[in-house]
Coordinates of C-alpha atoms and ligand atoms in Angstrom, one line a residue:
M760 CA 122.5 98.9 79.6
S761 CA 122.5 102.6 79.2
A762 CA 125.7 104.4 80.0
E763 CA 124.0 107.7 79.6
V764 CA 124.1 109.9 82.7
L765 CA 122.5 113.3 83.2
A766 CA 124.3 115.6 85.7
P767 CA 122.6 116.8 88.9
D768 CA 121.2 120.3 89.3
T769 CA 123.8 122.2 91.3
T770 CA 122.2 125.7 91.0
R771 CA 120.6 125.4 94.4
K772 CA 120.7 123.6 97.7
H773 CA 118.3 120.6 97.9
H774 CA 116.8 118.9 100.9
L775 CA 118.8 115.7 100.1
Q776 CA 122.3 117.0 99.4
N777 CA 124.3 113.8 99.9
Y778 CA 122.4 110.7 99.1
E779 CA 125.0 108.1 100.3
E780 CA 125.7 109.8 103.6
T781 CA 122.0 110.3 104.4
Y782 CA 121.1 106.8 103.4
R783 CA 123.7 105.4 105.8
H784 CA 122.7 107.4 108.9
F785 CA 119.0 108.2 108.4
D786 CA 116.4 107.1 111.0
W787 CA 112.7 107.7 110.6
K788 CA 112.6 108.8 114.3
E789 CA 114.2 112.0 113.3
V790 CA 111.2 112.9 111.0
E791 CA 108.7 112.1 113.8
K792 CA 110.1 115.0 115.8
N793 CA 108.6 117.4 113.2
F794 CA 105.1 116.7 114.3
S795 CA 103.1 118.1 117.1
W796 CA 102.1 114.6 118.2
Y797 CA 105.7 113.5 118.9
E798 CA 105.1 114.0 122.6
T799 CA 101.4 113.1 123.0
G800 CA 101.3 110.2 120.6
K801 CA 97.8 111.3 119.5
V802 CA 97.6 112.5 115.9
N803 CA 95.5 113.8 113.0
A804 CA 96.9 114.0 109.5
A805 CA 94.5 116.8 108.5
Y806 CA 95.5 118.9 111.5
E807 CA 99.2 118.5 110.6
A808 CA 98.5 119.3 107.0
I809 CA 96.4 122.4 107.4
D810 CA 95.7 123.6 111.0
R811 CA 99.2 123.6 112.1
H812 CA 100.2 126.0 109.4
A813 CA 97.0 128.1 109.9
E814 CA 97.8 128.4 113.6
G815 CA 101.5 129.2 112.8
N816 CA 102.8 131.8 110.4
R817 CA 101.1 130.5 107.2
R818 CA 97.5 131.5 108.1
D819 CA 97.2 133.8 105.0
K820 CA 99.5 131.9 102.7
V821 CA 97.6 130.4 99.7
A822 CA 97.2 126.7 100.3
L823 CA 95.1 125.9 97.2
F824 CA 94.9 127.5 93.8
Y825 CA 91.9 125.9 92.1
S826 CA 90.8 126.4 88.5
D827 CA 88.9 124.7 85.8
A828 CA 87.2 126.0 82.6
N829 CA 84.4 127.6 84.6
R830 CA 85.9 128.4 87.9
E831 CA 88.8 130.0 89.6
E832 CA 89.3 130.2 93.3
Q833 CA 92.0 130.3 96.0
L834 CA 92.0 129.3 99.6
T835 CA 94.5 130.1 102.3
F836 CA 95.6 127.7 105.0
G837 CA 93.4 129.7 107.4
E838 CA 90.3 129.4 105.1
L839 CA 90.9 125.7 104.5
K840 CA 91.1 125.1 108.2
D841 CA 87.8 126.8 108.8
L842 CA 86.0 125.1 105.9
S843 CA 87.2 121.6 106.8
N844 CA 86.2 122.3 110.4
Q845 CA 82.7 123.1 109.1
F846 CA 82.6 120.0 107.1
G847 CA 83.7 117.9 110.1
N848 CA 80.8 119.4 112.0
V849 CA 78.4 118.6 109.2
L850 CA 79.4 115.0 109.3
R851 CA 79.3 114.8 113.1
K852 CA 75.8 116.3 113.1
I853 CA 74.4 113.7 110.9
G854 CA 76.0 111.0 113.0
V855 CA 79.2 110.0 111.3
E856 CA 81.8 108.7 113.7
K857 CA 85.4 107.7 113.9
G858 CA 86.3 104.8 111.7
D859 CA 83.2 105.1 109.5
R860 CA 83.9 105.1 105.8
V861 CA 83.0 108.3 103.9
F862 CA 83.3 108.2 100.2
I863 CA 83.8 111.2 97.9
F864 CA 82.7 110.8 94.4
M865 CA 83.0 114.0 92.4
P866 CA 85.1 115.9 89.9
R867 CA 88.0 117.9 91.3
S868 CA 86.8 121.1 93.1
P869 CA 87.6 122.9 96.2
E870 CA 84.7 121.1 97.9
L871 CA 86.3 117.8 97.2
Y872 CA 89.4 118.8 99.2
V873 CA 87.4 120.4 102.0
S874 CA 85.3 117.2 102.3
L875 CA 88.4 115.0 102.3
L876 CA 90.1 117.0 105.1
G877 CA 86.9 117.4 107.1
T878 CA 86.3 113.7 107.0
V879 CA 89.8 113.0 108.3
K880 CA 89.5 115.6 111.0
I881 CA 86.7 113.6 112.7
G882 CA 88.6 110.4 112.4
A883 CA 86.5 108.8 109.7
I884 CA 88.2 107.0 106.9
V885 CA 88.0 108.7 103.5
G886 CA 87.5 106.8 100.3
P887 CA 88.1 108.9 97.1
L888 CA 86.4 107.7 94.0
F889 CA 87.5 108.7 90.5
E890 CA 84.7 110.7 88.8
A891 CA 84.7 108.5 85.7
F892 CA 83.5 105.4 87.6
M893 CA 80.1 104.1 86.5
E894 CA 77.6 102.3 88.6
G895 CA 79.2 98.9 88.8
A896 CA 82.5 100.3 89.9
V897 CA 80.9 102.6 92.5
R898 CA 78.7 99.8 93.8
D899 CA 81.7 97.4 94.3
R900 CA 83.6 99.9 96.4
L901 CA 80.8 101.1 98.6
E902 CA 79.6 97.6 99.2
D903 CA 83.0 96.2 100.0
S904 CA 83.9 99.0 102.4
G905 CA 80.4 99.2 104.0
A906 CA 80.5 103.0 103.5
S907 CA 77.9 104.9 105.6
T908 CA 78.2 108.2 103.7
I909 CA 78.9 109.5 100.2
V910 CA 79.6 113.0 99.1
T911 CA 78.7 113.5 95.5
T912 CA 77.1 115.8 92.9
P913 CA 73.5 115.7 91.5
E914 CA 75.1 114.8 88.1
L915 CA 76.8 111.7 89.4
L916 CA 74.1 110.6 91.8
D917 CA 72.4 108.2 89.3
R918 CA 75.7 106.2 89.3
V919 CA 75.3 105.5 93.1
P920 CA 72.9 102.6 93.6
V921 CA 71.7 104.0 96.9
D922 CA 68.7 101.7 97.3
D923 CA 70.9 98.6 96.9
L924 CA 73.3 99.6 99.6
P925 CA 71.7 99.0 103.0
L926 CA 74.7 100.4 104.9
L927 CA 74.8 103.7 103.0
E928 CA 72.9 106.1 105.3
H929 CA 73.8 109.5 104.2
V930 CA 74.1 111.2 100.8
I931 CA 75.6 114.7 100.8
L932 CA 75.1 116.6 97.5
V933 CA 77.4 119.3 96.4
G934 CA 75.4 121.7 94.3
G935 CA 71.8 121.5 92.9
E936 CA 68.6 122.8 94.5
G937 CA 65.2 121.8 95.7
E938 CA 63.8 119.6 98.4
L939 CA 65.7 116.5 99.4
P940 CA 64.4 113.2 100.8
D941 CA 65.4 111.8 104.2
G942 CA 69.1 110.9 104.5
Y943 CA 70.0 113.4 101.8
Y944 CA 71.7 116.7 102.6
R945 CA 72.7 119.8 100.6
Y946 CA 76.4 120.6 101.2
E947 CA 75.9 124.4 100.8
D948 CA 73.0 124.5 103.3
E949 CA 74.7 122.4 105.9
M950 CA 78.0 124.2 105.6
K951 CA 76.2 127.6 106.2
R952 CA 74.8 126.3 109.4
A953 CA 78.1 124.7 110.7
S954 CA 80.5 126.2 113.1
T955 CA 84.1 126.9 112.1
E956 CA 85.2 125.6 115.5
L957 CA 85.7 121.9 115.6
E958 CA 86.9 119.5 118.2
I959 CA 89.4 117.5 116.2
E960 CA 89.3 113.7 116.7
W961 CA 92.8 112.8 118.0
V962 CA 93.5 109.3 116.8
D963 CA 96.3 106.8 117.1
R964 CA 99.0 106.7 114.5
E965 CA 97.8 103.3 113.4
D966 CA 94.2 104.4 113.0
G967 CA 92.6 104.4 109.5
L968 CA 93.1 107.4 107.3
I969 CA 92.3 106.6 103.7
L970 CA 91.0 103.7 101.6
H971 CA 92.1 103.4 98.0
Y972 CA 90.6 100.7 95.8
T973 CA 93.0 99.3 93.3
S974 CA 93.1 96.4 90.8
G975 CA 94.9 93.2 90.9
S976 CA 95.0 90.5 88.2
T977 CA 92.2 88.5 89.8
G978 CA 89.1 89.3 91.8
K979 CA 87.3 92.5 92.4
P980 CA 89.3 95.7 93.2
K981 CA 90.7 95.6 96.7
G982 CA 90.6 98.2 99.4
V983 CA 94.1 99.3 100.4
L984 CA 94.0 100.9 103.8
H985 CA 96.5 103.5 104.9
V986 CA 96.8 104.9 108.4
H987 CA 97.7 108.4 109.8
N988 CA 101.3 107.2 110.4
A989 CA 101.8 107.5 106.6
M990 CA 102.2 111.2 107.0
I991 CA 105.8 110.6 108.2
Q992 CA 106.7 109.4 104.7
H993 CA 104.5 112.0 102.9
L994 CA 106.3 114.8 104.7
Q995 CA 109.8 113.4 104.1
T996 CA 109.4 112.4 100.5
G997 CA 107.9 115.8 99.9
K998 CA 111.3 117.1 100.9
W999 CA 113.7 114.6 99.5
V1000 CA 111.9 113.7 96.2
L1001 CA 109.7 116.7 95.4
D1002 CA 112.3 119.0 97.0
L1003 CA 109.6 121.2 98.3
Q1004 CA 110.7 124.6 99.8
E1005 CA 108.7 127.4 101.4
D1006 CA 108.2 129.5 98.3
D1007 CA 107.4 126.6 95.9
I1008 CA 104.2 126.5 93.8
Y1009 CA 103.5 122.8 93.4
W1010 CA 101.3 121.1 90.8
C1011 CA 100.5 117.4 90.9
T1012 CA 98.3 116.5 87.9
A1013 CA 96.8 113.3 89.3
D1014 CA 93.2 113.0 90.4
P1015 CA 92.6 112.2 94.1
G1016 CA 90.7 109.1 93.0
W1017 CA 94.1 107.6 92.5
V1018 CA 96.8 107.3 95.2
T1019 CA 99.1 109.9 93.6
G1020 CA 96.4 112.5 93.8
T1021 CA 96.1 112.1 97.6
S1022 CA 99.6 111.1 98.8
Y1023 CA 101.2 113.8 96.6
G1024 CA 98.1 115.9 95.7
V1025 CA 97.1 116.5 99.3
W1026 CA 99.4 115.2 102.0
A1027 CA 103.0 115.8 100.8
P1028 CA 102.5 119.5 99.7
W1029 CA 100.3 120.5 102.6
L1030 CA 102.3 118.7 105.3
N1031 CA 105.2 120.8 104.0
G1032 CA 103.1 124.0 104.1
V1033 CA 103.5 124.5 100.3
T1034 CA 101.0 126.2 97.9
N1035 CA 99.2 123.5 95.9
V1036 CA 97.8 124.0 92.4
I1037 CA 94.7 121.9 91.4
R1038 CA 93.6 122.1 87.8
G1039 CA 90.3 120.5 86.9
G1040 CA 89.2 119.2 83.5
R1041 CA 90.9 116.9 81.1
F1042 CA 94.4 116.7 79.7
D1043 CA 95.2 119.3 77.0
P1044 CA 98.7 120.4 76.1
D1045 CA 97.9 124.1 75.8
D1046 CA 95.8 124.1 78.9
W1047 CA 98.6 122.4 80.9
Y1048 CA 101.3 124.7 79.8
A1049 CA 99.0 127.7 80.4
T1050 CA 98.5 126.4 84.0
L1051 CA 102.3 126.1 84.6
E1052 CA 102.7 129.6 83.2
K1053 CA 99.8 131.3 85.0
Y1054 CA 100.6 130.0 88.5
K1055 CA 104.3 130.1 88.0
V1056 CA 104.5 126.5 89.0
T1057 CA 108.0 125.5 90.3
V1058 CA 107.6 121.8 91.0
W1059 CA 105.5 119.7 88.6
Y1060 CA 104.6 116.0 89.2
S1061 CA 102.9 114.1 86.4
A1062 CA 103.0 110.8 84.5
P1063 CA 104.7 109.2 81.5
T1064 CA 101.6 109.2 79.4
A1065 CA 101.1 112.9 79.9
F1066 CA 104.8 113.6 79.0
R1067 CA 104.5 111.4 75.9
M1068 CA 101.4 113.2 74.8
L1069 CA 103.2 116.6 75.4
M1070 CA 106.1 115.2 73.4
G1071 CA 103.6 114.2 70.7
A1072 CA 102.2 117.8 70.7
G1073 CA 105.7 119.0 69.9
E1074 CA 108.3 121.3 71.3
A1075 CA 106.7 124.3 69.5
V1076 CA 103.7 124.2 71.8
A1077 CA 105.9 124.2 74.9
K1078 CA 107.8 127.2 73.5
K1079 CA 104.7 129.3 73.2
Y1080 CA 104.6 129.5 77.0
D1081 CA 106.9 130.9 79.6
L1082 CA 107.8 127.8 81.6
S1083 CA 110.9 129.4 83.2
S1084 CA 109.4 129.1 86.8
V1085 CA 109.5 125.3 86.6
R1086 CA 112.6 124.0 88.4
H1087 CA 111.8 120.4 89.2
I1088 CA 109.8 117.8 87.2
L1089 CA 108.8 114.4 88.3
S1090 CA 107.0 111.4 86.9
V1091 CA 105.4 108.2 88.2
G1092 CA 103.0 105.4 87.3
E1093 CA 104.6 103.6 84.4
P1094 CA 108.1 103.2 82.9
L1095 CA 109.4 106.6 81.8
N1096 CA 111.1 106.1 78.4
P1097 CA 114.7 107.5 78.1
E1098 CA 113.5 109.1 74.9
V1099 CA 111.0 111.2 76.9
V1100 CA 113.7 112.2 79.4
R1101 CA 115.9 113.3 76.5
W1102 CA 113.0 115.3 75.0
G1103 CA 112.4 116.9 78.4
M1104 CA 115.9 118.2 78.4
K1105 CA 115.3 119.9 75.0
A1106 CA 111.8 121.1 75.6
Y1107 CA 112.0 122.2 79.2
N1108 CA 115.7 122.2 79.7
R1109 CA 115.1 120.1 82.8
R1110 CA 115.5 116.5 83.8
I1111 CA 112.3 114.6 84.4
H1112 CA 112.8 112.6 87.6
D1113 CA 111.2 109.2 87.5
N1114 CA 110.1 107.6 90.8
W1115 CA 108.5 104.3 91.8
W1116 CA 105.8 103.3 94.2
M1117 CA 102.3 101.8 94.2
T1118 CA 98.9 102.2 95.9
E1119 CA 100.0 99.6 98.5
T1120 CA 103.2 101.4 99.4
G1121 CA 101.4 104.7 100.1
G1122 CA 104.4 106.8 99.2
I1123 CA 107.5 107.0 97.0
L1124 CA 110.1 104.3 97.7
I1125 CA 112.5 104.5 94.8
S1126 CA 113.4 107.8 93.1
N1127 CA 115.8 110.0 91.3
Y1128 CA 116.8 113.1 93.3
P1129 CA 117.8 116.5 92.1
S1130 CA 121.2 116.2 93.7
M1131 CA 122.0 112.8 92.1
P1132 CA 123.2 111.8 88.6
L1133 CA 120.2 110.5 86.6
K1134 CA 120.3 107.5 84.3
P1135 CA 117.4 107.9 81.8
G1136 CA 115.3 104.7 81.9
S1137 CA 116.1 104.0 85.6
M1138 CA 113.6 104.6 88.4
G1139 CA 116.5 105.7 90.7
R1140 CA 117.6 104.5 94.1
P1141 CA 115.6 103.7 97.3
I1142 CA 114.9 106.7 99.6
P1143 CA 116.8 106.7 102.8
G1144 CA 115.1 104.6 105.4
V1145 CA 113.9 102.1 102.8
V1146 CA 115.6 98.9 101.8
A1147 CA 114.8 97.7 98.3
S1148 CA 116.1 94.6 96.6
I1149 CA 115.6 92.1 93.9
V1150 CA 114.6 88.7 95.2
D1151 CA 113.5 85.3 93.9
D1152 CA 110.1 83.8 94.6
E1153 CA 111.4 82.5 98.0
G1154 CA 112.7 85.9 99.1
N1155 CA 116.4 85.3 98.5
E1156 CA 118.3 88.3 97.3
L1157 CA 119.7 88.2 93.8
P1158 CA 123.0 89.8 92.7
P1159 CA 123.2 93.0 90.6
N1160 CA 121.9 92.9 87.0
E1161 CA 119.8 89.8 87.6
M1162 CA 116.1 90.2 87.0
G1163 CA 113.6 89.2 89.7
N1164 CA 110.9 90.5 92.0
L1165 CA 111.2 94.1 93.1
A1166 CA 110.9 93.8 96.9
I1167 CA 110.9 96.1 99.8
R1168 CA 111.9 95.3 103.4
K1169 CA 108.7 95.4 105.4
G1170 CA 108.0 98.3 107.8
W1171 CA 108.3 101.7 106.0
P1172 CA 106.0 104.4 107.5
S1173 CA 103.4 104.6 104.7
M1174 CA 103.1 100.8 104.1
M1175 CA 99.4 99.7 103.7
R1176 CA 98.1 98.2 107.0
A1177 CA 95.3 96.1 105.5
I1178 CA 93.4 95.0 102.5
W1179 CA 89.9 95.8 103.6
N1180 CA 88.3 92.6 105.0
R1181 CA 90.8 90.4 103.3
E1182 CA 93.5 89.4 105.7
E1183 CA 94.8 86.5 103.6
K1184 CA 95.2 88.7 100.6
Y1185 CA 97.1 91.1 102.7
K1186 CA 99.4 88.4 104.0
S1187 CA 100.1 87.1 100.5
Y1188 CA 102.1 90.3 99.7
F1189 CA 104.8 89.3 102.2
T1190 CA 107.4 86.6 102.3
D1191 CA 108.1 84.7 105.5
N1192 CA 111.5 86.5 105.8
G1193 CA 110.0 90.0 105.7
W1194 CA 109.9 91.2 102.1
Y1195 CA 107.0 93.0 100.5
I1196 CA 106.7 91.6 97.0
S1197 CA 105.6 94.3 94.7
G1198 CA 104.4 92.3 91.7
D1199 CA 106.9 94.2 89.5
S1200 CA 110.0 92.7 88.0
A1201 CA 113.2 94.7 87.9
Y1202 CA 116.9 94.5 88.2
R1203 CA 119.5 96.6 90.1
D1204 CA 122.7 97.7 88.6
E1205 CA 126.1 97.9 90.4
E1206 CA 125.5 101.4 91.5
G1207 CA 122.2 100.6 93.1
Y1208 CA 119.9 102.1 90.5
F1209 CA 116.7 100.1 89.8
W1210 CA 115.5 99.3 86.3
F1211 CA 111.8 98.4 85.8
Q1212 CA 111.2 95.4 83.5
G1213 CA 107.4 94.7 83.7
R1214 CA 104.6 93.4 85.8
V1215 CA 104.8 89.9 87.1
D1216 CA 101.0 89.5 86.9
D1217 CA 98.5 90.6 84.3
V1218 CA 97.7 94.0 85.7
I1219 CA 97.4 96.6 83.0
M1220 CA 98.8 100.1 83.2
T1221 CA 97.0 102.3 80.7
S1222 CA 97.6 106.0 80.6
G1223 CA 99.0 105.7 84.1
E1224 CA 95.8 104.1 85.4
R1225 CA 95.9 100.6 86.9
V1226 CA 93.2 98.3 85.5
G1227 CA 92.6 94.7 86.5
P1228 CA 91.9 92.4 83.5
F1229 CA 89.4 90.4 85.6
E1230 CA 87.2 93.4 86.2
V1231 CA 87.0 94.2 82.5
E1232 CA 86.4 90.6 81.6
S1233 CA 83.6 90.3 84.2
K1234 CA 81.9 93.4 82.7
L1235 CA 82.3 92.1 79.2
V1236 CA 80.6 88.8 79.9
E1237 CA 77.6 90.7 81.2
H1238 CA 76.9 91.9 77.7
P1239 CA 74.3 89.7 76.1
A1240 CA 76.4 88.9 73.1
V1241 CA 79.5 87.9 74.9
A1242 CA 80.2 84.3 75.9
E1243 CA 83.8 84.6 77.1
A1244 CA 86.4 87.3 77.3
G1245 CA 90.1 87.6 77.9
V1246 CA 91.7 90.9 78.4
I1247 CA 95.4 92.0 78.1
G1248 CA 97.5 95.1 78.0
K1249 CA 98.9 95.7 74.5
P1250 CA 102.0 97.9 74.3
D1251 CA 101.2 101.4 73.0
P1252 CA 103.7 104.2 72.3
V1253 CA 101.6 106.9 74.0
R1254 CA 99.5 105.2 76.6
G1255 CA 102.0 102.7 77.8
E1256 CA 99.5 99.9 77.3
I1257 CA 96.0 99.9 75.8
I1258 CA 93.3 97.4 76.9
K1259 CA 92.7 94.7 74.3
A1260 CA 89.8 92.3 74.7
F1261 CA 89.5 88.9 73.0
V1262 CA 85.9 87.9 72.9
S1263 CA 83.9 84.8 71.9
L1264 CA 80.3 85.4 71.0
R1265 CA 77.2 83.6 72.2
E1266 CA 75.0 81.6 69.8
G1267 CA 73.1 83.8 67.5
Y1268 CA 75.5 86.7 67.4
E1269 CA 77.7 87.6 64.5
P1270 CA 81.0 89.5 64.6
S1271 CA 80.7 93.1 63.3
D1272 CA 82.3 96.5 63.8
E1273 CA 79.0 97.7 65.1
L1274 CA 78.9 95.0 67.8
K1275 CA 82.5 95.9 68.8
G1276 CA 81.4 99.5 69.3
E1277 CA 78.4 98.4 71.3
I1278 CA 80.4 96.2 73.6
R1279 CA 83.0 98.9 74.1
Q1280 CA 80.3 101.4 75.0
F1281 CA 78.8 98.8 77.4
V1282 CA 82.0 98.6 79.4
K1283 CA 82.4 102.4 79.2
T1284 CA 79.0 103.1 80.7
K1285 CA 78.9 100.2 83.2
L1286 CA 82.4 100.3 84.5
A1287 CA 84.5 103.3 83.5
A1288 CA 85.7 105.0 80.4
H1289 CA 89.3 104.3 81.0
A1290 CA 88.6 100.6 81.5
A1291 CA 86.9 100.1 78.2
P1292 CA 88.9 98.1 75.7
R1293 CA 90.3 100.2 72.8
E1294 CA 90.6 97.1 70.7
I1295 CA 88.3 94.1 70.5
E1296 CA 89.0 91.0 68.5
F1297 CA 86.4 88.2 68.0
K1298 CA 87.6 84.6 68.4
D1299 CA 85.6 81.4 68.1
K1300 CA 87.3 80.0 71.1
L1301 CA 89.6 81.4 73.8
P1302 CA 92.7 79.6 75.1
K1303 CA 91.8 78.1 78.5
T1304 CA 93.4 75.9 81.1
R1305 CA 91.8 72.5 81.8
S1306 CA 90.2 74.1 84.9
G1307 CA 88.6 76.8 82.6
K1308 CA 90.8 79.8 83.4
I1309 CA 91.4 82.0 80.4
M1310 CA 95.1 82.0 79.6
R1311 CA 95.9 85.7 79.1
R1312 CA 99.6 84.8 78.7
V1313 CA 98.7 83.0 75.5
L1314 CA 96.5 85.8 74.2
K1315 CA 99.4 88.2 74.8
A1316 CA 101.8 85.9 73.0
W1317 CA 99.4 85.7 70.0
E1318 CA 99.1 89.5 70.0
L1319 CA 102.8 90.1 70.2
D1320 CA 103.8 87.3 67.9
L1321 CA 105.8 85.7 70.7
P1322 CA 106.3 82.0 71.6
T1323 CA 103.4 80.8 73.6
G1324 CA 105.5 78.9 76.1
D1325 CA 104.3 75.9 78.0
L1326 CA 100.8 74.9 76.9
S1327 CA 100.6 71.7 78.9
T1328 CA 97.8 73.0 81.1
M1329 CA 95.8 74.2 78.1
E1330 CA 92.6 72.4 77.1
D1331 CA 92.3 71.1 73.5
Ligands
WTA57 C1 103.8 100.9 87.9 C2 100.8 104.4 91.2 C3 107.6 101.8 86.0 C4 104.2 99.6 88.5 C5 101.7 105.3 92.1 C6 103.5 99.6 89.9 C7 105.9 102.1 87.5 C8 102.2 100.2 89.5 C9 106.5 103.2 88.0 C10 101.5 100.8 90.6 C11 107.8 103.6 87.5 C12 104.7 102.9 89.1 N1 108.3 102.9 86.4 N2 106.4 101.4 86.5 N3 108.4 104.7 87.9 N4 105.8 103.7 89.0 N5 104.7 101.9 88.2 O1 99.1 101.4 92.4 O2 103.8 98.5 87.7 O3 98.3 102.9 90.5 O4 103.3 98.3 90.4 O5 100.3 103.4 91.9 O6 102.5 101.2 88.5 O7 100.3 101.5 90.2 P1 99.4 102.3 91.2

């Protein structure tokens, strides 16, 4: 165990000054009083995030600095209020109602954020889709959720199988020109005609807000449903963990297609009335540092893969830029190597604060705080109001330093409220005695710091993106040459894990590098680029259980040269 400790930042006052004291006395009821709905009980997260500030003293404060290689724009809270009102009116006019699912499938742009907020304002449930998804991935999600509406761009439209989706009634296109068939609408034309006055749909705290599809080790991606009540956690973790203050310029590098890009790319900053930087385009060290410098970013939330790539690019690149505005750095999504934290101290003269959560938890649950000593390699301690523990498979708590299931006491504000249309699946996350079982294994030290050990299941975290092996295997076997496929995460120094596929070929096909390339391209174009295996290995036969299930654990043991363990269930 690492004895290394990095001292807290004492140069300023933080929201969470005394962890122990706050942890002992904190009650979520206190946070609820911050909201306008505390008395009425009726709520709307988009109102709280935008309109409340626009109607108060932040009307002309910049809410959004947007930029990509071709575009640069800024919107105040007042402008964002008006635009999202207009989009709410557009949706109402075409017949979208409370509870309907509206998906947004486009690259980051101001329109994406306007659409997201407008959807929420009329009480519809928003489903953000990562722009890299190909047709199969888009279809699965629209079909499962029964989406009525999609907001997309002309460039991405051929990945939306509109004609195969009987429940999909409306397609709103951002950009492009020319006549459109029935059921299609041009964003720009509709917005021009729409009023900036909107009657907000006041919903219950437990009404649906957002649907994020995420991967497990088996089955298709599942729709994790979050409700408006989650804003309590987004507001408060924005204070305690991101340490957001009035004059901060905040940048979260995640795409809203993933939960970090909404919980902490939309809700936490805006609920706190803070200026939010959105940078479109792909990762590039110079581009990222230039973004920090240009906007004088103060709080920066990113992922271990990005920090490892920045480390790979070298300290000299960092030193070319003036990064002195940056006062607080955070990381989520995969284990943050102590090595990276140490490098951050050298390159940025700042601690990188690891924190832990997942799509299902809706918000941060375990974290390092600016006011707390930081142990490189540890995810930190549970936020006040959250009870975290290590339990065995029956839900019995384990003593310090023993490895087990990382578990959370049920009932934190941003906990998922359903897996879309899969009640049994939802229930399977919880033990009878009230623990949420995360699927991660970890241990807790004597001081209450949690240390990540690995996934209990086969879920792959590659470059911070969560990929289910089953999805990739299913796509692989659709390729005419592939008979069977088994997919694992292979440890990688930069990406955390890379996807490796073991493939057996059908009669008449011979292994070749060309075929590898073709199979890889197949997954890339049919599912998503980030889900395509970086390595493919041909095998005559794959290890399977007697019931025919591919034993990924054996594949992994082969790959890593580890003992294969109990093979009693394996067929000959
Ligand atoms: C992993 C992303 C180690 C973990 C917000 C979890 C982490 C999964 C950490 C969720 C961390 C997240 N250290 N591993 N600090 N944070 N993970 O749903 O395995 O995309 O279960 O949510 O990422 O991934 P998801």
